[in-house]
JSON list of C-alpha atoms in Angstrom, two decimals:
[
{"chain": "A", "resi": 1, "resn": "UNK", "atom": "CA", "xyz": [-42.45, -66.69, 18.50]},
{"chain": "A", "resi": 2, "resn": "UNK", "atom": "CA", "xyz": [-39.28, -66.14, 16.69]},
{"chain": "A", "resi": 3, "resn": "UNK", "atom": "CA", "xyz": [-38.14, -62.43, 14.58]},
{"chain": "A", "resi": 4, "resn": "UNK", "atom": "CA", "xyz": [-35.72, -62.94, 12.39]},
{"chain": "A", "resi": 5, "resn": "UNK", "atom": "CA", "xyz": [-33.98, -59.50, 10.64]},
{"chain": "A", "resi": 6, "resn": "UNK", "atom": "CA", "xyz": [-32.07, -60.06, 7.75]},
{"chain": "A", "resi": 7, "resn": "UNK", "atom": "CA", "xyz": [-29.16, -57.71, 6.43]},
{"chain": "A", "resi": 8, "resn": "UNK", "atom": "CA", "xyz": [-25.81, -57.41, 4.00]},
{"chain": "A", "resi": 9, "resn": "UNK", "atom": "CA", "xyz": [-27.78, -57.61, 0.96]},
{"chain": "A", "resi": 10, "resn": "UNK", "atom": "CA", "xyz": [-27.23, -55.29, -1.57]},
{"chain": "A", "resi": 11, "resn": "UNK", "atom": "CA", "xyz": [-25.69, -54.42, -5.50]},
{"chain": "A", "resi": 12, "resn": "UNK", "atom": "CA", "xyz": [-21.95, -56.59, -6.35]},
{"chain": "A", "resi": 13, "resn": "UNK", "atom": "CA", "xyz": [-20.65, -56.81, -9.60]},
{"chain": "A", "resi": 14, "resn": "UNK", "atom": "CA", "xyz": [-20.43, -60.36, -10.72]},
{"chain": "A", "resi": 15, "resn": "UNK", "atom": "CA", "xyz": [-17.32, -62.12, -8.95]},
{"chain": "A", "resi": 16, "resn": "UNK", "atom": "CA", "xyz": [-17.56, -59.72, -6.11]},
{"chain": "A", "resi": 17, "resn": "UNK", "atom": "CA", "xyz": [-18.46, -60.67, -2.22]},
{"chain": "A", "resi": 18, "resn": "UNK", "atom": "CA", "xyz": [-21.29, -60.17, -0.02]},
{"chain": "A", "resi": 19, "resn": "UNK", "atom": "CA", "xyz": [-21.74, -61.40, 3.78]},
{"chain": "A", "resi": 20, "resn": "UNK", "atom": "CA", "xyz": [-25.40, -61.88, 4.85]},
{"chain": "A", "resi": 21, "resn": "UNK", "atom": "CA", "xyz": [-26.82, -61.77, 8.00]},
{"chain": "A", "resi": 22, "resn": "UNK", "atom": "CA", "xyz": [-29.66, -62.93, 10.63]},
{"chain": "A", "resi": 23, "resn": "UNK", "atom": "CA", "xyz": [-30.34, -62.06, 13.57]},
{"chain": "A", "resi": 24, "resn": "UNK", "atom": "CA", "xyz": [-33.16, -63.63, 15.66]},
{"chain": "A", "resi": 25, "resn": "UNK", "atom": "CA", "xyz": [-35.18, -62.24, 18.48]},
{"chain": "A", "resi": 26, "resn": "UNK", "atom": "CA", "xyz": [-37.63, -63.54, 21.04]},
{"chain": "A", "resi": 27, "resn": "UNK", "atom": "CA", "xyz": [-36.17, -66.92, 21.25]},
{"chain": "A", "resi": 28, "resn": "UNK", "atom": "CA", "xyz": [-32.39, -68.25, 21.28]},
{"chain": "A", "resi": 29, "resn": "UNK", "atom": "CA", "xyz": [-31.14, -70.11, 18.27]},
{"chain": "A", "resi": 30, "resn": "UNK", "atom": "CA", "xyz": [-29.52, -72.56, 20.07]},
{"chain": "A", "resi": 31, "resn": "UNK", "atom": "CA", "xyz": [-32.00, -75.94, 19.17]},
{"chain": "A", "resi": 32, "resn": "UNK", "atom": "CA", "xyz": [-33.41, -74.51, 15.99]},
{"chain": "A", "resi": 33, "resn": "UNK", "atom": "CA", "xyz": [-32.23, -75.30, 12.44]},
{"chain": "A", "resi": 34, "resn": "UNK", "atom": "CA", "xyz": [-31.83, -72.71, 10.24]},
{"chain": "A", "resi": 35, "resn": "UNK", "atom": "CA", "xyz": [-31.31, -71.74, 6.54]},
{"chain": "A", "resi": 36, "resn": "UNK", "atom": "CA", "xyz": [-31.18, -69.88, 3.61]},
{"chain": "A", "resi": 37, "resn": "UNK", "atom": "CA", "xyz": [-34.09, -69.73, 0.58]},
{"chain": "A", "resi": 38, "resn": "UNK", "atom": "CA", "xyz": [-33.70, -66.97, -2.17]},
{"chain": "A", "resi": 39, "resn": "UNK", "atom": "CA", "xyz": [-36.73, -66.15, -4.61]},
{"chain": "A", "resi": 40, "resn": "UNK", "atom": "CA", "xyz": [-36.16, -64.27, -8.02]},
{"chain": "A", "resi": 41, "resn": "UNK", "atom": "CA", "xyz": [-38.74, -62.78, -9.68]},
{"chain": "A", "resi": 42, "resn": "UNK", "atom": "CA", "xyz": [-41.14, -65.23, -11.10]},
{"chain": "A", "resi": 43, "resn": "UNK", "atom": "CA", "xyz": [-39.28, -68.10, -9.89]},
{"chain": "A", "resi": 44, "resn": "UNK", "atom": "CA", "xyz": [-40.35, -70.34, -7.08]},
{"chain": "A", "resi": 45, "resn": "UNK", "atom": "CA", "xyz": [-38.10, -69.66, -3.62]},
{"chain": "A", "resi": 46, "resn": "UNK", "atom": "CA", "xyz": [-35.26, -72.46, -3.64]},
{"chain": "A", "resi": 47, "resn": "UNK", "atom": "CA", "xyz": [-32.95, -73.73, -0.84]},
{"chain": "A", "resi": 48, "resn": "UNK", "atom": "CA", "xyz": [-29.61, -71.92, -1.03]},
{"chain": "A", "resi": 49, "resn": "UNK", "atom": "CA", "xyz": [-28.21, -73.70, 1.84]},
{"chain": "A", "resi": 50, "resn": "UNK", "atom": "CA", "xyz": [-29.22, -75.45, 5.58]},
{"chain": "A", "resi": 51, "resn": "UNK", "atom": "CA", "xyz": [-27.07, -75.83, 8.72]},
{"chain": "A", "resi": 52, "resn": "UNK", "atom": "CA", "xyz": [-28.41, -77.56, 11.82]},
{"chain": "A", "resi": 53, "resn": "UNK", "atom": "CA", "xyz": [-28.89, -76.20, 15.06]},
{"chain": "A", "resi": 54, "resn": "UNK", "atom": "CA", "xyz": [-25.42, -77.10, 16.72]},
{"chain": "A", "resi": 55, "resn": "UNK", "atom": "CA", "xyz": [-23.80, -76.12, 13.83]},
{"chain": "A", "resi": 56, "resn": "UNK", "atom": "CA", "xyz": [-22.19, -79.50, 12.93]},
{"chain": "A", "resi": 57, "resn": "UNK", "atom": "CA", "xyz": [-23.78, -80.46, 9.63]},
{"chain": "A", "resi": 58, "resn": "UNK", "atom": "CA", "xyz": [-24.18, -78.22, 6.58]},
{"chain": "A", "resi": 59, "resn": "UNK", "atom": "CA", "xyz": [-25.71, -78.30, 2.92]},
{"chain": "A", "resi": 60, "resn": "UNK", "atom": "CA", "xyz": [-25.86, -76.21, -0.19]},
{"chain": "A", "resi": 61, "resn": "UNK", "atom": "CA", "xyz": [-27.65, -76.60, -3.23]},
{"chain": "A", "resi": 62, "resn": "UNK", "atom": "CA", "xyz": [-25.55, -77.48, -6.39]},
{"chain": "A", "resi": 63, "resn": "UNK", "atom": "CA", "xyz": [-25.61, -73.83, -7.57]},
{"chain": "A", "resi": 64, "resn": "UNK", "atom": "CA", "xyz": [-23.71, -72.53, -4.90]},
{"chain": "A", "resi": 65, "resn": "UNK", "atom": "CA", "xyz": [-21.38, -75.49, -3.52]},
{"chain": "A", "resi": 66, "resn": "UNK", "atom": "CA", "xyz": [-17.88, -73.78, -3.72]},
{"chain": "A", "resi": 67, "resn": "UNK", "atom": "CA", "xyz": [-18.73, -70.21, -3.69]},
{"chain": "A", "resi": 68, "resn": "UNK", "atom": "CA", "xyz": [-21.24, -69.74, -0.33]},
{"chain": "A", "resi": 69, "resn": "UNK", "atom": "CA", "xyz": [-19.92, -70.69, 3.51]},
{"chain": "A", "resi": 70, "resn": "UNK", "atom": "CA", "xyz": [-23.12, -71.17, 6.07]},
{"chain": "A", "resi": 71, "resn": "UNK", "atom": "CA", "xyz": [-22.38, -70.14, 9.52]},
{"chain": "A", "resi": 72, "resn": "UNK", "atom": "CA", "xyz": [-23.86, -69.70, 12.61]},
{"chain": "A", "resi": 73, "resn": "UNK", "atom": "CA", "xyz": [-23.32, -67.81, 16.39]},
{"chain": "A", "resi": 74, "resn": "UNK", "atom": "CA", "xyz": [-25.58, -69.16, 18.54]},
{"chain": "A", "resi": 75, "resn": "UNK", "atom": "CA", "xyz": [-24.53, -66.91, 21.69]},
{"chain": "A", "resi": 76, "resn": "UNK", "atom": "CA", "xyz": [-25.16, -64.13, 19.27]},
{"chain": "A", "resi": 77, "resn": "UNK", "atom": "CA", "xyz": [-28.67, -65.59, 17.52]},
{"chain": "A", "resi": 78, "resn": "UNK", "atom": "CA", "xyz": [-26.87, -64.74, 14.28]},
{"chain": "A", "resi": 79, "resn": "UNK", "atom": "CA", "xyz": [-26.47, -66.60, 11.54]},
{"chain": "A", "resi": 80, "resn": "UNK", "atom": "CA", "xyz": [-24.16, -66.08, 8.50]},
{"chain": "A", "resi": 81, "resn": "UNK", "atom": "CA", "xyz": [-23.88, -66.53, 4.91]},
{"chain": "A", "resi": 82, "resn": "UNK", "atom": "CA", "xyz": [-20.66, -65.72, 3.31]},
{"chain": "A", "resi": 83, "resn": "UNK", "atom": "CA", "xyz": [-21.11, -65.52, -0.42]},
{"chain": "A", "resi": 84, "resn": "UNK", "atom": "CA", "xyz": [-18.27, -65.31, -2.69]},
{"chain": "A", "resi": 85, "resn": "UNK", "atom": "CA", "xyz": [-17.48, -65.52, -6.63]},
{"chain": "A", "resi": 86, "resn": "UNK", "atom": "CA", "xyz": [-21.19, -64.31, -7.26]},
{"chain": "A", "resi": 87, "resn": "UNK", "atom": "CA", "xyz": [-22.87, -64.64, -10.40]},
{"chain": "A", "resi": 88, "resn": "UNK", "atom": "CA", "xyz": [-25.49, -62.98, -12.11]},
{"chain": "A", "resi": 89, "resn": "UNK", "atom": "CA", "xyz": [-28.26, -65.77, -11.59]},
{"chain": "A", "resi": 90, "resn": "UNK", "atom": "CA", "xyz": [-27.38, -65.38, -7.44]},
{"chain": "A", "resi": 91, "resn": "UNK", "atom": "CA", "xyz": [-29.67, -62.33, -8.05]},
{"chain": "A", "resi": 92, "resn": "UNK", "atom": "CA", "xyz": [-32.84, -63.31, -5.90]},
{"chain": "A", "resi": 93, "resn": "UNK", "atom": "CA", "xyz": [-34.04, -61.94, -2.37]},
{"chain": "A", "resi": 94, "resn": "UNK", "atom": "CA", "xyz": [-32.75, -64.14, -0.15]},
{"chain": "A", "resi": 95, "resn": "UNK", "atom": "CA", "xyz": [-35.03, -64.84, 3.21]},
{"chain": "A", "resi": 96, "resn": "UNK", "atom": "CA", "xyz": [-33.54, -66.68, 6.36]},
{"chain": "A", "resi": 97, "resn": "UNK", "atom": "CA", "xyz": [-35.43, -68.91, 7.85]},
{"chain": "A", "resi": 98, "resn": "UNK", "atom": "CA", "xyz": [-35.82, -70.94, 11.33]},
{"chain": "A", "resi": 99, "resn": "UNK", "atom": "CA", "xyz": [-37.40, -74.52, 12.56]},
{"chain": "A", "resi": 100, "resn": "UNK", "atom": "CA", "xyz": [-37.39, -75.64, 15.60]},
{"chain": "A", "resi": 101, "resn": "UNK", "atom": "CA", "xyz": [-35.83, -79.12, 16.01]},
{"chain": "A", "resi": 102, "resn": "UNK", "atom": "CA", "xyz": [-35.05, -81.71, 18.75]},
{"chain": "A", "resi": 103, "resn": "UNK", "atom": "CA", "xyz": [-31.65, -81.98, 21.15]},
{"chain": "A", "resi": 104, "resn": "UNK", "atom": "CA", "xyz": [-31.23, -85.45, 18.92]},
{"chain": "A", "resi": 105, "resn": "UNK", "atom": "CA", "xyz": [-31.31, -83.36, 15.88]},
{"chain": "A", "resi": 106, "resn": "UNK", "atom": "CA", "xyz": [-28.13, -81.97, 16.41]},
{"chain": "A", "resi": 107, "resn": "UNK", "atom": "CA", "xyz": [-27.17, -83.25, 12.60]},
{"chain": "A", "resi": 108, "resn": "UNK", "atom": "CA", "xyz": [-30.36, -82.52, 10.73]},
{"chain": "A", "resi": 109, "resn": "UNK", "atom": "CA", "xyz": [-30.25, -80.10, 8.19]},
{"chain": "A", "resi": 110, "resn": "UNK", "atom": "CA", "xyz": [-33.94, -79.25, 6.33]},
{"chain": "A", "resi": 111, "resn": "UNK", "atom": "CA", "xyz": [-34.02, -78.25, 3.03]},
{"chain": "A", "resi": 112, "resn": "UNK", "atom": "CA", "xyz": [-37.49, -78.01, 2.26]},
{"chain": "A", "resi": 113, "resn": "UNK", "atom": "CA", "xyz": [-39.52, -74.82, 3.02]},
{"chain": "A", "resi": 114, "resn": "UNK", "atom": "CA", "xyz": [-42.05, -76.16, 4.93]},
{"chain": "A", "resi": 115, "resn": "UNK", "atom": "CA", "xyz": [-40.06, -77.22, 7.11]},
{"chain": "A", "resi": 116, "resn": "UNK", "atom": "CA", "xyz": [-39.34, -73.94, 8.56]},
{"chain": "A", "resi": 117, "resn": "UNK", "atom": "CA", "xyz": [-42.06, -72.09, 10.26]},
{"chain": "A", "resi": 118, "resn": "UNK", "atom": "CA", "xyz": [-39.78, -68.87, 10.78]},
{"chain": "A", "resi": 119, "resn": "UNK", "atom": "CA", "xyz": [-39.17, -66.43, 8.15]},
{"chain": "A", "resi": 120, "resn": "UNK", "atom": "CA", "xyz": [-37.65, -62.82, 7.93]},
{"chain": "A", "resi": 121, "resn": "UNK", "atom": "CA", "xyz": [-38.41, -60.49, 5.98]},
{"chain": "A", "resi": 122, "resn": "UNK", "atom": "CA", "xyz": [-35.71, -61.05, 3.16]},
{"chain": "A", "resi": 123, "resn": "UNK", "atom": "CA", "xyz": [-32.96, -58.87, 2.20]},
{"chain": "A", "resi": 124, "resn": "UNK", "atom": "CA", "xyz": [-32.52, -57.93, -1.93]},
{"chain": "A", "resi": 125, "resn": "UNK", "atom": "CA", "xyz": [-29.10, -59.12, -3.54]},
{"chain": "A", "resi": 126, "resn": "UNK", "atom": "CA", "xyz": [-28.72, -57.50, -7.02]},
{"chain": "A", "resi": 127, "resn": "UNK", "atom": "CA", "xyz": [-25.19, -59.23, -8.97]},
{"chain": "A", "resi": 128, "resn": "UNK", "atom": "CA", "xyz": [-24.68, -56.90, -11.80]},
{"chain": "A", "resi": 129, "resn": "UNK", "atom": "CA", "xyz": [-22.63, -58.44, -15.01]}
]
């Protein structure tokens, strides 16, 4: 099975920075797809953004294309998510989450929660205006 641990969450003011981070334990990233979801409170969890396992193919969702950078470090089971120019409605806890995918899936990005079977425990961003 797969741990993931996220971190960097925490209070910005609105057009401020924050760099989150997972790590993963118990298995190496290296052929699983990974992603970010973020849940506010009494929404439904939505896809933030997606990058495949090798790293070559990335997505965001609408809300965030310009502002948030998806990364990953395979050798370091880490993977990143730069967000910048946050805005109040970026407020959410925002969960990492793993799949495990195929060698030819170097490309495939998922964007659907149930497509990942790996979640962490989430980590609270709070974007104050």
């Amino acid at each position: 099975q797969v741990q993931l641990v996220e971190s960097g969450g925490g209070l910005v003011q609105a057009g401020g920075s924050l760099r989150l981070s997972c790590t993963g334990s118990g298995r190496t990233f290296s052929t699983y797809a990974m992603a970010w979801f973020r849940q506010a409170p009494g929404k439904e969890r939505e896809f933030v953004s997606g990058i495949s396992w090798s790293g070559g193919s990335t997505k965001y969702a609408d809300s965030v294309k310009g502002r948030f950078t998806i990364s990953r470090d395979n050798a370091k089971n880490t993977m990143y998510l730069q967000m910048n120019n946050l805005k109040s409605e970026d407020t959410a806890v925002y969960y990492c989450a793993a799949a495990q995918a195929l060698l030819g899936q170097a490309l495939l990005v998922k964007t659907r929660g149930y497509e990942y079977a790996y979640w962490g425990q989430g980590t609270q961003v709070t974007v104050s205006s």
